Amino acid sequence: PSAEMITLMWSFIVSIYSIGGLLGSSSAGYLSVRFGRKKAMLLANIPALLGAALMGLSRLCGSFEMIIAGRLFSGVCGGKLAFLPAYAGEISPKKLRGFINVISAVFLALGKTVARILGLRELLGSQSLWPMLMASCGFPALVQLVALPFFPESPPYLLMHKGDQEGCKKAIRQLWGEGQHQAEIDDIMKEKATMKNTKILSVLELVKEPAFRWQLYMIVILTATIQLCGINAV
C-alpha cells in the first residue's frame, strides 16, 4: 500500500479505541445496575482479553484488521473503567473513601507510564516483540478475572438495588472485619431514600436538560483541560 494508505490505516487503528470507549461508557451505567459492580467488572474483562488475543495474534495471522478489532474491544473495556472507582469507593471505609477515589486516578496514570516504558524499542517496542506489547493489556484483565471472584459484592449495591440487608452486612464484615457497622448501613439507607425521589437521566436526557447545561459545560472543559495540561506526561 501507499504511504498515504498506511498513514490512514494507523490513524484508524489509533482513533477506533475512542469509539470503543464511547460504546463501553454508554453501557457502563446500565450494566453496573443490572449485574452489580463486581459482575460488571468481571464482564468487562471479556473484551479486554479478546482484544489482547486479536492484537497479539495479528502478526502471526498477517492481518491488520485484527489490530483494528482488538483496539475496538480494548476501547470498550477502557470505557467501562467507571466500574473500578465506583466499586473501590463503595467497598472502602468511609474515612478512606476519598483517598481510594484519588488513588484510582494515580494508578491509571501509573499504568500509562508503565505502558510507555514497555513500548521503548529497547524493551517490547522492537520489530519482533511488538505483538507481545499489544497483547500485554490482557495480563491485568486476566489477574482481575482470577482474583475478583474472591471479593464480595459492593455493600451499597446489595442494599440499595437488591434490598439484601443480610448480604450487605455479610459483605461489610468480610471487607471491614467484625464490629459495629450500623452507622454505615444507616448512611446507605438514607442514600437509598434520597434516590427514590431522584430521576436518573440518560445521556441524551442530560444533554437536553437546560438545568444542567452549565454543569455539563464545566465538566467538558475540565476534562479537556486535564488531557491538554500535560499531567499525563508528568
CSV table of C-alpha atoms in Angstrom, one decimal, residues 60-156:
chain,number,residue,atom,x,y,z
A,60,LEU,CA,1.0,-14.4,13.1
A,61,CYS,CA,-2.2,-14.2,11.0
A,62,GLY,CA,-0.9,-11.4,8.8
A,63,SER,CA,-4.0,-9.3,9.4
A,64,PHE,CA,-4.0,-5.6,10.3
A,65,GLU,CA,-7.8,-5.8,10.6
A,66,MET,CA,-7.3,-7.9,13.8
A,67,ILE,CA,-5.4,-5.0,15.3
A,68,ILE,CA,-8.3,-2.7,14.5
A,69,ALA,CA,-10.8,-5.1,16.0
A,70,GLY,CA,-8.6,-5.6,19.0
A,71,ARG,CA,-8.2,-1.9,19.6
A,72,LEU,CA,-12.0,-1.6,19.4
A,73,PHE,CA,-12.6,-4.2,22.1
A,74,SER,CA,-9.8,-2.7,24.2
A,75,GLY,CA,-11.6,0.6,24.0
A,76,VAL,CA,-14.9,-1.0,25.1
A,77,CYS,CA,-13.1,-2.3,28.2
A,78,GLY,CA,-11.5,1.1,28.8
A,79,GLY,CA,-14.9,2.8,28.6
A,80,LYS,CA,-16.0,0.6,31.4
A,81,LEU,CA,-13.3,1.8,33.8
A,82,ALA,CA,-16.0,3.7,35.6
A,83,PHE,CA,-16.8,0.4,37.3
A,84,LEU,CA,-13.5,0.4,39.2
A,85,PRO,CA,-13.6,3.7,41.1
A,86,ALA,CA,-17.3,3.1,41.9
A,87,TYR,CA,-16.6,-0.4,43.3
A,88,ALA,CA,-13.4,0.7,45.1
A,89,GLY,CA,-15.2,3.7,46.7
A,90,GLU,CA,-18.2,1.7,47.8
A,91,ILE,CA,-16.2,-1.1,49.4
A,92,SER,CA,-13.8,1.2,51.2
A,93,PRO,CA,-14.4,2.5,54.8
A,94,LYS,CA,-15.9,6.0,54.9
A,95,LYS,CA,-12.7,7.6,56.3
A,96,LEU,CA,-10.6,6.2,53.3
A,97,ARG,CA,-13.1,6.7,50.6
A,98,GLY,CA,-11.7,10.0,49.3
A,99,PHE,CA,-8.2,8.6,49.3
A,100,ILE,CA,-9.3,5.4,47.4
A,101,ASN,CA,-11.0,7.5,44.8
A,102,VAL,CA,-7.9,9.6,44.2
A,103,ILE,CA,-5.5,6.7,44.2
A,104,SER,CA,-7.5,5.1,41.3
A,105,ALA,CA,-6.6,8.0,39.1
A,106,VAL,CA,-2.9,7.8,40.3
A,107,PHE,CA,-2.8,4.1,39.3
A,108,LEU,CA,-4.4,4.9,35.9
A,109,ALA,CA,-1.6,7.4,35.2
A,110,LEU,CA,0.9,4.9,36.5
A,111,GLY,CA,-0.4,2.3,34.1
A,112,LYS,CA,0.1,4.7,31.2
A,113,THR,CA,3.6,5.3,32.3
A,114,VAL,CA,4.4,1.6,32.5
A,115,ALA,CA,2.9,1.2,29.0
A,116,ARG,CA,5.2,3.9,27.6
A,117,ILE,CA,8.2,2.4,29.2
A,118,LEU,CA,7.4,-1.1,27.9
A,119,GLY,CA,6.9,0.5,24.4
A,120,LEU,CA,10.6,1.6,24.2
A,121,ARG,CA,12.5,-0.1,21.4
A,122,GLU,CA,14.9,-1.5,23.9
A,123,LEU,CA,12.1,-3.4,25.6
A,124,LEU,CA,8.9,-4.6,23.8
A,125,GLY,CA,8.7,-1.9,21.1
A,126,SER,CA,11.0,-3.8,18.8
A,127,GLN,CA,10.0,-5.2,15.4
A,128,SER,CA,9.9,-8.8,16.8
A,129,LEU,CA,8.2,-8.1,20.2
A,130,TRP,CA,5.5,-5.6,19.4
A,131,PRO,CA,2.7,-8.2,19.2
A,132,MET,CA,3.7,-9.2,22.8
A,133,LEU,CA,3.5,-5.5,23.8
A,134,MET,CA,0.0,-5.1,22.3
A,135,ALA,CA,-1.2,-8.4,24.0
A,136,SER,CA,0.2,-7.3,27.4
A,137,CYS,CA,-3.0,-5.3,28.1
A,138,GLY,CA,-4.7,-8.7,28.7
A,139,PHE,CA,-2.5,-9.5,31.7
A,140,PRO,CA,-4.2,-7.1,34.2
A,141,ALA,CA,-7.6,-8.3,32.9
A,142,LEU,CA,-6.5,-12.0,33.5
A,143,VAL,CA,-5.3,-11.1,37.0
A,144,GLN,CA,-8.6,-9.4,37.8
A,145,LEU,CA,-10.6,-12.3,36.3
A,146,VAL,CA,-8.9,-14.7,38.7
A,147,ALA,CA,-8.8,-12.5,41.8
A,148,LEU,CA,-12.1,-10.6,41.7
A,149,PRO,CA,-14.4,-13.6,42.4
A,150,PHE,CA,-12.9,-13.8,45.9
A,151,PHE,CA,-14.1,-10.3,46.7
A,152,PRO,CA,-17.6,-9.5,47.9
A,153,GLU,CA,-20.2,-7.5,46.0
A,154,SER,CA,-20.5,-3.8,46.9
A,155,PRO,CA,-22.5,-3.4,50.1
A,156,PRO,CA,-24.4,-0.3,48.9
